[in-house]
Every structure is written in structure tokens, then in C-alpha cells.
Amino acid sequence: MNTIVLDEPFKFRFTQTEEPDQPGPGEALVQVRRLGICGTDYHAFRGRQPFFNYPRILGHELGVEVIALGSESRELHVGDRCAVEPYMNCGHCIACRAGKTNCCASLKVLGVHVDGGMRERILVPIHKLHRSSILSLDQLALIETLGIGAHAVDRASIQKGENVLVIGAGPIGLTVVQFASAAGARVIVMDVNENRLAFCRSNLQVSDTLNPTDDSVKVLEELCNGDLPTAVFDATGNPESMHGAFKFAASGGRLIFVGLFLGDVTFYDPDFHRKELSLLATRNSTARDFERIIGLMEAGVVDTTPWITHRAHFNDMANRFSSWLDPEAGVIKAVVECGAE
Ligand SMILES: [Zn+2]
Ligand SMILES: [Zn+2]
């Protein structure tokens, strides 16, 4: 079957691989119909993904169709369209036992640590498939990305009416904006890129955006009636931004690191203590997040229509991929169509 392998940085290879085995008990064989491309894939392509092994079949944002089931399932049938929760957890470590499958101690992510969906068919555990008879394949392929924001907002227990600052309006930051708004928060977005801020204003109903300057604390206080935001999300993965984010949170507030980078984040402890801040990391998402997102998308609360800015067919993806890396291309989300409709 047709497969795209990333042999080494900057080198995709279009090739043929073996068909998967017939599904065993608890497994489903699925046809990959849509692939979303994200920062993780770009980093892998550029050789900037830490702990990444080559060759690897990428693809962790998947809209699929069930073609065979290895065992009876009450929820799932052949022909169902699903999103794939690509986080393969062990099921018995302390995190898994606590239901925190997203941060399993030996987590394997499809398309990152193990081969993913840049091929025609894959085997997936039935319990990692989340079906919807309403959502389109495009929407299903976006659910994994949306999960990052949904889980981050859930981690921070965002309340209705609270002032929330989201730093970094890339695709991941946008997912945070989306779910913080859905939780009823008043969202302010900060980014160095004016185009991204404009996107938030025109497509995500964000009325207050700002560029980071020396006056940012004052500007935020003006926007929040003299207070600072009670929750600050940093989705930049940029150490200076993460370091600076501590000063934007209100006393008693929380700071949530959504983006990550390979290194140390430092902060001035007296400020951290004076405000009694809560610092939270957030990672991936859970089955519960997937179900919640599907519900919100089906109800039209979360609309991702403006997000997909670039498309390619599977056969043409390798040629188009590097152009999506160009900041001038203005890619928010690129999706790959697989097979015939
Ligand atoms: Zn992704
Ligand atoms: Zn585990």
C-alpha cells in the first residue's frame, strides 16, 4: 500500500509497505482518509524534534474510516468515521491508573514515537477511535490538535467571565483561544505577529489583542479594569516568553505552559511566591477531551472552518510540504486528502 516515509530530515520517500495484519481482539483496521499536519511534523522534517528516530512514518492527526473490526464493539461499526486518539498508553502505570492516559510514563504517540498514518491503512485499538456520524473528515482530522487546547483549558479549570491571556497565536494557541472562549472566559491574545492577531479578531471573536512590549503589564491592567488576567497560557514554546509570562498573571492566578522547549525555564521566585501562582504543564489530551470536543463541534460551538488554509493530495504531499514551512505562506493548518472521496 502507498506510504510516505520520512527517511531522514528533509527527505520524504513515497513507497510501498506491507498491508497491516487482520485486526486482533480489541483492534480495528482503518482507512486513513485525512491527515492534519502540525508543528510536530514540521520539527521532525527539519530534524528539530528531540528524541525522534528516523526513518519514521509521520501522521498523528487522523480522520479515518473503519474497514474491519477484530472483535464485536457496541459503539463501533464498519463504515464509521472516526478521529484517532494517537496516544498509546500502557494502561498500568501510575498516570494511567489515575486516568491520566495523556501523560503515561511510557507513552507512545502514533507518528512520533511509533509509525503513524501517512499510509493507506493502519491498525488502531478500538478504544482509541472516537466516532461521529455528523462531522466531516476535515473536522475529524482536526480533533487531535483541538485536544491540546481543550485539555489545557480543562487543566486550568477556566471559569465563566474570567480574564484569560493567551500568549502565542499559532495553531496550538488558537485551540486554547477556542476552548477558553467556549468556557465563557474573556480572552486576550498576545503575539509578535500582527497577521495572527488579525486572524483572532476576525475569525475567533477576540476583541482584545496586543503585541508584547515593555508596557504589556499596564495594557493588560487597563483591559482588565486594573487587574491582571487570572489565567495566562503560554503557547509559544519560547523560553523568553515563558520566563516573561509570570509577570502577566494576577495574584492568586495560574500560569499554564502549553508550548514546550528543550531547556530550562527560570523565574524570579519572590514574584512567584508573592502572587502565590500555580504553574501547570499540559500535554496531549484524553479520551474524555476527544468526546467533549466532538460534542462541541457537532453542536457548532467550535467552528474550525477558517483554520484550513492549505490542502494537498497524499500523492503530492511530499512536494508541497516544504512550502508550508515558509512563514510567508501563512499556513494555519494544512490537511492532506488520502484516496478518492
Ligand atoms: Zn499535531
Ligand atoms: Zn501508562
PDB file of C-alpha atoms in Angstrom, residues 58 94 107 127 158 176 193 211 219 248 263 299:
ATOM      1  CA  LEU A  58       4.535  10.561  10.330  1.00  0.00           C
ATOM      2  CA  ILE A  94       0.534   5.415  37.984  1.00  0.00           C
ATOM      3  CA  LEU A 107       3.569   6.937  26.229  1.00  0.00           C
ATOM      4  CA  HIS A 127     -10.874   2.348  22.352  1.00  0.00           C
ATOM      5  CA  ILE A 158     -11.289  28.137  33.416  1.00  0.00           C
ATOM      6  CA  VAL A 176      -6.590  27.403  23.587  1.00  0.00           C
ATOM      7  CA  ASN A 193       2.834  38.610  14.562  1.00  0.00           C
ATOM      8  CA  ASN A 211       1.931  42.893  20.813  1.00  0.00           C
ATOM      9  CA  VAL A 219      -2.012  47.483  28.855  1.00  0.00           C
ATOM     10  CA  PHE A 248       1.255  38.812  33.392  1.00  0.00           C
ATOM     11  CA  GLY A 263      15.877  23.645  28.113  1.00  0.00           C
ATOM     12  CA  ALA A 299     -23.216  21.495  18.272  1.00  0.00           C
TER      13      ALA A 299
END
